[in-house]
Short mmCIF file of C-alpha atoms in Angstrom, two decimals:
data_model
loop_
_atom_site.label_atom_id
_atom_site.label_comp_id
_atom_site.label_asym_id
_atom_site.label_seq_id
_atom_site.Cartn_x
_atom_site.Cartn_y
_atom_site.Cartn_z
CA UNK N 1 19.28 20.60 10.35
CA UNK N 2 20.06 23.99 8.89
CA UNK N 3 17.94 25.61 11.61
CA UNK N 4 19.64 23.49 14.28
CA UNK N 5 23.03 24.72 13.08
CA UNK N 6 21.80 28.31 13.23
CA UNK N 7 20.67 27.80 16.82
CA UNK N 8 24.02 26.28 17.74
CA UNK N 9 25.91 29.19 16.17
CA UNK N 10 23.79 31.67 18.13
CA UNK N 11 25.20 30.39 21.47
CA UNK N 12 28.78 29.90 20.23
CA UNK N 13 30.26 32.34 22.76
CA UNK N 14 28.38 31.26 25.89
CA UNK N 15 28.49 27.48 26.34
CA UNK N 16 32.17 26.54 26.66
CA UNK N 17 33.51 24.17 27.93
CA UNK N 18 30.29 22.47 26.84
CA UNK N 19 29.66 22.13 23.09
CA UNK N 20 27.35 24.62 21.39
CA UNK N 21 24.49 22.47 20.11
CA UNK N 22 21.17 23.18 18.40
CA UNK N 23 18.07 20.98 18.35
CA UNK N 24 14.82 21.25 16.37
CA UNK N 25 11.78 18.98 16.84
CA UNK N 26 9.61 18.52 13.75
CA UNK N 27 6.19 16.86 13.75
CA UNK N 28 5.06 14.26 11.22
CA UNK N 29 3.32 16.97 9.18
CA UNK N 30 6.50 19.07 8.96
CA UNK N 31 5.71 21.69 11.61
CA UNK N 32 8.34 22.82 14.13
CA UNK N 33 7.16 21.63 17.55
CA UNK N 34 10.04 23.09 19.53
CA UNK N 35 13.63 24.19 19.27
CA UNK N 36 16.49 24.92 21.62
CA UNK N 37 20.20 25.58 22.01
CA UNK N 38 22.71 24.77 24.72
CA UNK N 39 22.48 27.05 27.75
CA UNK N 40 25.58 28.31 29.64
CA UNK N 41 27.27 25.68 31.87
CA UNK N 42 24.84 24.26 34.40
CA UNK N 43 21.83 25.05 32.22
CA UNK N 44 19.78 22.85 29.93
CA UNK N 45 21.19 21.12 26.89
CA UNK N 46 19.69 21.85 23.48
CA UNK N 47 17.55 18.70 23.42
CA UNK N 48 16.03 19.39 26.84
CA UNK N 49 15.21 22.94 25.86
CA UNK N 50 13.56 21.83 22.62
CA UNK N 51 11.58 19.11 24.39
CA UNK N 52 10.32 21.57 26.98
CA UNK N 53 9.17 23.92 24.22
CA UNK N 54 7.45 21.10 22.34
CA UNK N 55 5.65 19.50 25.27
CA UNK N 56 3.26 16.73 24.15
CA UNK N 57 3.96 17.53 20.49
CA UNK N 58 7.34 15.83 20.86
CA UNK N 59 5.66 12.40 20.72
CA UNK N 60 6.17 10.93 17.26
CA UNK N 61 8.39 13.84 16.17
CA UNK N 62 11.80 13.88 14.51
CA UNK N 63 14.64 15.55 16.40
CA UNK N 64 17.35 17.26 14.37
CA UNK N 65 20.41 17.75 16.57
CA UNK N 66 23.86 18.95 15.53
CA UNK N 67 25.79 16.66 17.92
CA UNK N 68 25.08 13.16 19.21
CA UNK N 69 22.84 13.37 22.32
CA UNK N 70 24.72 12.75 25.55
CA UNK N 71 24.27 9.45 27.39
CA UNK N 72 25.77 10.25 30.79
CA UNK N 73 24.61 11.98 33.94
CA UNK N 74 26.46 15.25 34.43
CA UNK N 75 25.07 18.51 35.69
CA UNK N 76 21.99 17.62 33.62
CA UNK N 77 20.29 14.26 32.86
CA UNK N 78 21.19 12.28 29.72
CA UNK N 79 19.60 13.81 26.61
CA UNK N 80 19.26 10.43 24.91
CA UNK N 81 17.00 9.26 27.76
CA UNK N 82 14.97 12.47 27.61
CA UNK N 83 14.32 11.99 23.88
CA UNK N 84 13.19 8.41 24.47
CA UNK N 85 10.94 9.39 27.39
CA UNK N 86 9.31 12.12 25.28
CA UNK N 87 8.35 9.59 22.60
CA UNK N 88 10.50 10.95 19.78
CA UNK N 89 10.37 8.52 16.82
CA UNK N 90 13.47 9.61 14.89
CA UNK N 91 16.73 11.43 15.65
CA UNK N 92 18.82 12.98 12.88
CA UNK N 93 22.39 13.79 14.00
CA UNK N 94 25.04 16.00 12.42
CA UNK N 95 28.20 14.48 13.95
CA UNK N 96 29.11 11.90 16.56
CA UNK N 97 30.39 13.11 19.93
CA UNK N 98 34.00 11.95 20.48
CA UNK N 99 33.77 12.57 24.24
CA UNK N 100 34.64 9.26 25.93
CA UNK N 101 31.46 9.47 28.00
CA UNK N 102 29.33 9.53 24.83
CA UNK N 103 31.15 8.19 21.71
CA UNK N 104 28.24 6.20 20.28
CA UNK N 105 26.51 5.48 23.58
CA UNK N 106 23.86 8.10 22.90
CA UNK N 107 22.99 6.44 19.59
CA UNK N 108 23.00 3.00 21.22
CA UNK N 109 20.51 4.11 23.86
CA UNK N 110 18.20 5.57 21.25
CA UNK N 111 18.33 2.49 19.04
CA UNK N 112 17.75 0.11 21.95
CA UNK N 113 14.54 2.02 22.64
CA UNK N 114 13.41 1.60 19.05
CA UNK N 115 14.21 5.14 17.92
CA UNK N 116 15.39 5.48 14.32
CA UNK N 117 18.77 7.21 14.13
CA UNK N 118 20.32 8.91 11.10
CA UNK N 119 23.92 10.17 11.33
CA UNK N 120 25.82 12.54 9.05
CA UNK N 121 23.24 15.07 7.91
CA UNK N 122 25.10 18.31 7.07
CA UNK N 123 28.11 16.71 8.74
CA UNK N 124 30.64 19.03 7.07
CA UNK N 125 28.85 22.11 8.37
CA UNK N 126 28.46 20.61 11.83
CA UNK N 127 32.14 19.62 11.95
CA UNK N 128 33.21 23.15 11.02
CA UNK N 129 30.94 24.77 13.59
CA UNK N 130 31.97 22.39 16.39
CA UNK N 131 35.64 22.08 15.37
CA UNK N 132 37.13 23.49 18.62
CA UNK N 133 35.09 21.09 20.77
CA UNK N 134 35.79 18.10 18.52
CA UNK N 135 39.53 18.78 18.35
CA UNK N 136 39.74 19.16 22.13
CA UNK N 137 37.88 15.92 22.79
CA UNK N 138 39.91 13.99 20.21
CA UNK N 139 43.38 15.30 21.08
CA UNK N 140 43.16 16.81 24.57
CA UNK N 141 44.54 20.06 23.16
CA UNK N 142 42.82 23.31 22.24
CA UNK N 143 41.82 24.22 18.70
CA UNK N 144 44.56 26.72 17.82
CA UNK N 145 43.59 29.84 15.88
CA UNK N 146 46.60 31.90 14.77
CA UNK N 147 45.67 35.54 14.11
CA UNK N 148 48.03 37.61 11.96
CA UNK N 149 47.51 41.23 10.90
CA UNK N 150 49.96 42.23 8.20
CA UNK N 151 50.72 44.58 5.37
CA UNK N 152 50.41 43.31 1.80
CA UNK N 153 54.15 42.72 1.75
CA UNK N 154 53.88 40.40 4.75
CA UNK N 155 55.08 42.58 7.64
CA UNK N 156 53.71 42.50 11.18
CA UNK N 157 55.59 45.59 12.30
CA UNK N 158 57.86 48.34 11.04
CA UNK N 159 61.63 48.23 11.62
CA UNK N 160 61.19 50.35 14.77
CA UNK N 161 58.75 47.76 16.19
CA UNK N 162 55.56 49.79 15.73
CA UNK N 163 52.50 47.80 14.63
CA UNK N 164 49.52 49.97 15.66
CA UNK N 165 47.50 50.09 13.64
CA UNK N 166 48.10 47.97 10.55
CA UNK N 167 44.40 47.30 9.98
CA UNK N 168 41.30 49.44 10.33
CA UNK N 169 38.50 49.47 12.92
CA UNK N 170 36.30 46.85 11.24
CA UNK N 171 39.12 44.32 11.21
CA UNK N 172 39.92 45.11 14.84
CA UNK N 173 36.26 44.64 15.76
CA UNK N 174 36.37 41.23 14.08
CA UNK N 175 39.34 40.28 16.27
CA UNK N 176 37.12 41.08 19.24
CA UNK N 177 34.63 38.52 17.95
CA UNK N 178 37.45 35.98 17.70
CA UNK N 179 38.28 36.66 21.34
CA UNK N 180 34.63 36.22 22.27
CA UNK N 181 34.69 32.75 20.69
CA UNK N 182 37.95 31.78 22.40
CA UNK N 183 38.53 30.45 25.90
CA UNK N 184 42.08 31.79 26.05
CA UNK N 185 44.31 34.29 24.23
CA UNK N 186 48.06 33.71 24.07
CA UNK N 187 50.99 35.98 23.26
CA UNK N 188 54.72 35.66 23.71
CA UNK N 189 56.56 37.58 26.39
CA UNK N 190 58.32 39.60 23.68
CA UNK N 191 55.00 40.92 22.41
CA UNK N 192 54.06 41.90 25.96
CA UNK N 193 57.31 43.85 26.35
CA UNK N 194 56.91 45.68 23.02
CA UNK N 195 53.15 46.24 22.74
CA UNK N 196 51.92 45.81 26.35
CA UNK N 197 48.52 44.52 25.16
CA UNK N 198 45.52 44.09 27.47
CA UNK N 199 44.01 41.22 25.44
CA UNK N 200 40.60 41.92 26.97
CA UNK N 201 37.24 41.42 25.34
CA UNK N 202 35.56 44.74 24.60
CA UNK N 203 32.36 43.73 22.81
CA UNK N 204 29.04 44.96 24.27
CA UNK N 205 27.36 42.22 26.27
CA UNK N 206 30.43 39.97 26.37
CA UNK N 207 32.21 41.41 29.41
CA UNK N 208 31.08 38.57 31.69
CA UNK N 209 33.12 36.00 29.75
CA UNK N 210 36.65 37.27 29.44
CA UNK N 211 39.11 34.84 27.84
CA UNK N 212 42.00 33.55 29.92
CA UNK N 213 45.05 35.66 29.09
CA UNK N 214 48.19 33.57 28.64
CA UNK N 215 51.80 34.68 28.28
CA UNK N 216 54.38 32.29 26.88
CA UNK N 217 57.31 33.10 29.16
CA UNK N 218 57.59 35.82 31.81
CA UNK N 219 55.71 39.09 31.52
CA UNK N 220 57.07 42.32 33.06
CA UNK N 221 55.76 43.03 36.54
CA UNK N 222 53.95 46.13 35.32
CA UNK N 223 52.35 44.51 32.24
CA UNK N 224 48.81 45.63 31.46
CA UNK N 225 47.53 42.07 31.22
CA UNK N 226 48.50 41.10 34.75
CA UNK N 227 47.08 39.06 36.37
CA UNK N 228 47.37 36.53 33.56
CA UNK N 229 48.60 32.98 33.29
CA UNK N 230 52.31 32.57 32.59
CA UNK N 231 53.42 29.27 31.06
CA UNK N 232 56.87 28.17 30.02
CA UNK N 233 58.36 25.13 28.32
CA UNK N 234 57.87 23.78 24.84
CA UNK N 235 54.72 24.82 23.02
CA UNK N 236 53.29 21.29 22.95
CA UNK N 237 53.36 21.06 26.76
CA UNK N 238 51.72 24.50 26.95
CA UNK N 239 48.88 23.32 24.71
CA UNK N 240 48.51 20.16 26.79
CA UNK N 241 48.21 22.23 29.96
CA UNK N 242 45.62 24.55 28.44
CA UNK N 243 43.67 21.51 27.25
CA UNK N 244 43.65 20.13 30.79
CA UNK N 245 42.29 23.48 31.94
CA UNK N 246 39.30 23.07 29.61
CA UNK N 247 40.41 25.52 26.92
CA UNK N 248 38.58 24.47 23.75
CA UNK N 249 39.76 27.29 21.50
CA UNK N 250 43.04 29.15 21.88
CA UNK N 251 43.56 32.40 20.00
CA UNK N 252 47.23 33.18 19.40
CA UNK N 253 47.85 36.89 18.78
CA UNK N 254 51.63 37.15 18.71
CA UNK N 255 54.39 37.37 18.03
CA UNK N 256 56.35 36.25 15.01
CA UNK N 257 58.49 33.73 16.90
CA UNK N 258 55.49 32.09 18.56
CA UNK N 259 53.69 32.01 15.20
CA UNK N 260 56.68 30.37 13.53
CA UNK N 261 57.01 27.70 16.21
CA UNK N 262 53.33 26.75 16.04
CA UNK N 263 53.45 26.70 12.24
CA UNK N 264 56.69 24.71 12.14
CA UNK N 265 55.26 22.03 14.40
CA UNK N 266 51.93 21.86 12.50
CA UNK N 267 49.96 22.87 15.60
CA UNK N 268 47.77 25.53 13.97
CA UNK N 269 44.18 24.55 13.17
CA UNK N 270 43.10 27.84 11.56
CA UNK N 271 45.16 30.72 10.19
CA UNK N 272 43.29 34.03 10.23
CA UNK N 273 45.06 36.71 8.18
CA UNK N 274 43.92 40.34 8.29
CA UNK N 275 45.55 42.00 5.27
CA UNK N 276 45.76 45.78 5.03
CA UNK N 277 46.30 47.59 1.71
CA UNK N 278 49.58 48.97 3.03
CA UNK N 279 53.23 48.17 2.34
CA UNK N 280 56.44 48.98 4.19
CA UNK N 281 58.32 48.46 0.94
CA UNK N 282 61.48 46.87 2.23
CA UNK N 283 62.95 43.76 3.83
CA UNK N 284 63.73 45.26 7.24
CA UNK N 285 60.25 45.09 8.77
CA UNK N 286 59.16 42.22 11.03
CA UNK N 287 57.93 39.26 8.92
CA UNK N 288 54.84 37.22 9.69
CA UNK N 289 57.01 34.27 10.73
CA UNK N 290 60.40 34.79 12.37
CA UNK N 291 62.57 31.81 11.53
CA UNK N 292 63.64 29.58 8.68
CA UNK N 293 61.03 28.36 6.22
CA UNK N 294 60.71 26.12 3.19
CA UNK N 295 63.85 25.95 1.06
CA UNK N 296 62.04 25.52 -2.27
CA UNK N 297 58.57 26.16 -3.66
CA UNK N 298 58.10 22.39 -3.84
CA UNK N 299 58.30 22.35 -0.03
CA UNK N 300 55.98 25.33 0.50
CA UNK N 301 53.17 24.82 2.99
CA UNK N 302 49.75 24.77 1.35
CA UNK N 303 46.35 24.89 2.98
CA UNK N 304 42.64 24.96 2.24
CA UNK N 305 40.93 28.30 1.77
CA UNK N 306 38.00 28.46 4.22
CA UNK N 307 36.74 32.00 3.61
CA UNK N 308 37.60 35.46 2.31
CA UNK N 309 35.76 38.55 3.58
CA UNK N 310 36.16 42.27 3.13
CA UNK N 311 36.22 44.24 6.37
CA UNK N 312 36.17 47.91 5.51
CA UNK N 313 39.40 48.56 3.64
CA UNK N 314 40.99 45.30 4.80
CA UNK N 315 40.60 41.65 3.82
CA UNK N 316 40.18 38.69 6.16
CA UNK N 317 41.49 35.35 4.86
CA UNK N 318 40.89 32.12 6.80
CA UNK N 319 42.96 29.07 5.89
CA UNK N 320 42.93 25.53 7.26
CA UNK N 321 45.80 23.03 7.06
CA UNK N 322 45.42 20.14 4.64
CA UNK N 323 45.16 17.32 7.14
CA UNK N 324 42.46 14.89 8.22
CA UNK N 325 39.70 16.61 10.19
CA UNK N 326 40.99 20.13 9.50
#
């Protein structure tokens, strides 16, 4: 399953709105017969790719797959049927697929055909890798990643509004990777007026899959990110609309008012802080969240530390909320 997860991670930026899945076929004597990962939309699913690579060696093999095999006819045939037809004896699954068209039906098809099914192998790792897809299918909304670059004293910008550049090039390159993983990038209209960001993906080889650029409110007519999608209304309705548009992961890049509203309403699934070893040294800079917060330490928001990484002279801290499935 570890290898299947690696294969899934390798196609993380190319499969949306389909889930990024890995599959490995192992023979009875422990040899890898074939492996595959989800192709871009319209292409083969991971199981089909692994079966094609294995050929006749798939008969009697065990399939390790990170997500429950699909059981419906879409742009490709059902993977559960393909595994049965190939003569696979056993299927080991990371997590169940909450998509209403699957949701246990893949397992049922396999078991009706006499295939042994094991569910939950490396489930925590599979859940983390597939979190945007799983959240979207369960809630109808995107998986919200809030990106915040700040000084050590918690400021997003100086009193004059300048914020370029708080962090160094390695941290900024990492933000590009976040964009590559995201289907849409959102900023508030105030950020557009002050910073005039392009919000484009500038990683080599990723130019064919630019994220949808979304402005909360009205952007100036001469904004650099035009044409982009402008949405208004409360933030929950905006997330609902983006979910209907097939956005699995939404990267929120600003500003402080948008960040505060998402945080206040408990709509953030991952907080990604880029901390620079710099301080403005006063209370007149722009804070990370613009708005009222907890009144006492007893009411302070607390999350789960996911990871801490050094990026050049900066530090990246990823935090998840303490709630079920987060």
